[in-house]
C-alpha cells in the first residue's frame, strides 16, 4: 500500500510540476523575460514547492533536482511554453487589451491545479516519511504555495498567497483531509482524488467569483 | 542544565515568535493585504527565522511546523491582529498622517524584541546541538534577522537588515555573549537574559535616535 | 585524489566567495545602502549559493557559516568594499553618468568569475558526496546562480539569471563537464580549470557582446 501511494504521489507531483512550470513560463513571458529567463522561472516554479518540502523533511538531495520524471516534466512544460511563445507574443502585440486577461487567467487556473495536487502529494509524502500530523498538514500547504510564491518574488510581485483570500485555506483543507484519512487508516485512491478535487473546486470557485467581480468598489480613495 | 536551557529556549522562542508574528501582521495591514494574507505573513514572519535555523542545524522537520507551542503562539498573534484590524483600519482612515507613524513604530519595536530573543535562542539551540562556536554565533544572527527579512521581501521591500545601521550588529553581539558564556561554561539564566536585554537595549536606542533624526539632511540631490 | 579535489574545491570556493561578495557590496552601494547593509549583502551574496548547495546536499550546519576560510574571505571582501567606498561614492557624485557604467560593469565581471568557479566547485562537491550525476549538474548550477539571485531579490531587482540570455547555460555546461569527467574518472586539475575557463569565457563573451549592443532596437513600442 505504501508503494501504491508513492506511485500515486509521483503521478500527482508530475501533474503539479507541469501545471506550475507552465504558469511560471507564462509569468516570465508577461514579465518580458527572454526564453532562457522563462525556462529558469518554469523550473523554479515547477520544482520549488517540492524542493522546499524535501528540505523540510530531510529528504536530500531533493528528488526535484535529480528524479528524471520531475526534470522531464519541467522540460516538457518548458517546451510547451517555447512552442507557444511566438504565438503568445504575437497575440500580445496585436491585442494588448487581451494580454492580462488571457495570460493572467491561464496562470490562475494552472496555479489552482498545482495547488490542489501539491497540497495532497506534499502531505502524503510527509505522512509516508512519518512526520507528526500537524507537520504533515503544514508541509502539504507549504509544498502547494511554495513554488508560486518563489515565482512571484523572483519577478518582483507580492505572492498570490498573500493577495488572494481563498488560496492557502483550500490547500490546508486538502492536506488535512489526507492526514486525517491517514490517521484513520482509510487513505485510499478515492480519498486522495477527492481531496485534490476539493482543493481545486474551492480555488476555481474563488477565481470565478473573483473574476466576475474584478474591481469591487472600495470605500474611499484606496488605489 | 541542558533541559533547563531547552525550556528557557522555548520560552524565548515563544516571545520572539509572538513579537515577529504581530510585526508581520502589521506590515501586511500596511501593505493592504486582506485578512488571509495578513495571517500568512504573520506565520512566515514569526516562524521563518526559526525554520531557517532548524534547516541549517539539520533539525528537520523543523519544530516551527509542528511544535504545538509555536503554532499556538502564531495563532494567538494572528488573533490579536485580527481583533485589532478593524480598529487599525479605522484609525488609518480617519487619521492618515498617523498611519506610518503608529504602525511603523510598532513594527520597529516588535522587531527589536524578536531580534533580541531570537539572537539568543538561536545561538543557544546551535550550542545545544554541538555546532562550532562561530557557526553558533552566525546561526543566532540568522535566526534573528531571517523572519523579518522574509517578511520584507514578500511585500516587496528591501529588508530592514540591509537598511538599518544597527540591526545585524546587536544580534551578532548577543549571540556572541551566549556562545562565549557557553564556552566558559557560565551560561546561566542571568547571562541569557542579560544578552537579550543587551540586544534589545542597543536596538531600541538606535530606533529612538533614528526616530528623533528621521530625515537627516543629505548632501546633494540624493532622493 | 579525493583530498586533492577537496583542497581545490576550497580554493575555487574562496575565489567565488570573494568575487560574489564584492559584487554584493557594489550592488549594495548602488542601492544606496549604508555600510552595514553593504556588509550584510556582501555576506549573503558571497555565501548564499554555497549555503543553498550544502542544505541541498545535507551538509549541515553549512560550512559557509563556520568554515574560517569562507568567513575570512567574506570579511576581506567587505574590507575592500569599505576601503573603496568613499572613493566610489565620491566618483558617483562627481560623475553621475559614469556610475551605472563602472559599477554595473564591475558587478557583471565579478559575477562571471563567481559563476564560473561556483558552477565547478558546486558540482565537484556534489560528486564527492556521491549525489546522482544529474543532481550534481543542477547543484553546480544552483550554487553558481544562487548567491547572485538572493542578492538581486534582496534589493528588489529581478535576478540576473532571469534577465540574461547566457547566464544559467554556461553554468550548466561547466557543471556538466565536471560531472562527465568524474564519471569517466578523468577529473583532473586541468579538466577542472578548463571547465572554469569555459564558463568564464562564454559569460564574458556574452557580457562584451551585450555591452556593445546595450539597447538593441526592439520592434514596436517595448519599453
Short mmCIF file of C-alpha atoms in Angstrom, two decimals, chain B residues 23 26-27 30 88 98-111 151 160 164 203 207 211:
data_model
loop_
_atom_site.label_atom_id
_atom_site.label_comp_id
_atom_site.label_asym_id
_atom_site.label_seq_id
_atom_site.Cartn_x
_atom_site.Cartn_y
_atom_site.Cartn_z
CA UNK B 23 5.01 42.70 13.30
CA UNK B 26 1.04 44.91 10.92
CA UNK B 27 3.27 45.01 7.83
CA UNK B 30 0.12 48.42 5.93
CA UNK B 88 -6.42 49.99 12.96
CA UNK B 98 -0.75 58.86 11.91
CA UNK B 99 -0.60 55.63 9.91
CA UNK B 100 3.08 55.33 9.12
CA UNK B 101 3.98 56.74 12.49
CA UNK B 102 1.94 54.37 14.63
CA UNK B 103 2.21 51.12 12.66
CA UNK B 104 5.79 51.71 11.51
CA UNK B 105 6.93 52.41 15.06
CA UNK B 106 5.10 49.41 16.48
CA UNK B 107 6.73 47.19 13.82
CA UNK B 108 10.17 48.52 14.74
CA UNK B 109 9.79 47.86 18.46
CA UNK B 110 8.24 44.40 17.99
CA UNK B 111 11.04 43.63 15.58
CA UNK B 151 8.52 39.39 5.66
CA UNK B 160 15.32 46.13 7.42
CA UNK B 164 19.34 49.95 9.21
CA UNK B 203 18.38 48.21 19.06
CA UNK B 207 15.37 53.28 16.92
CA UNK B 211 13.26 58.50 15.09
#
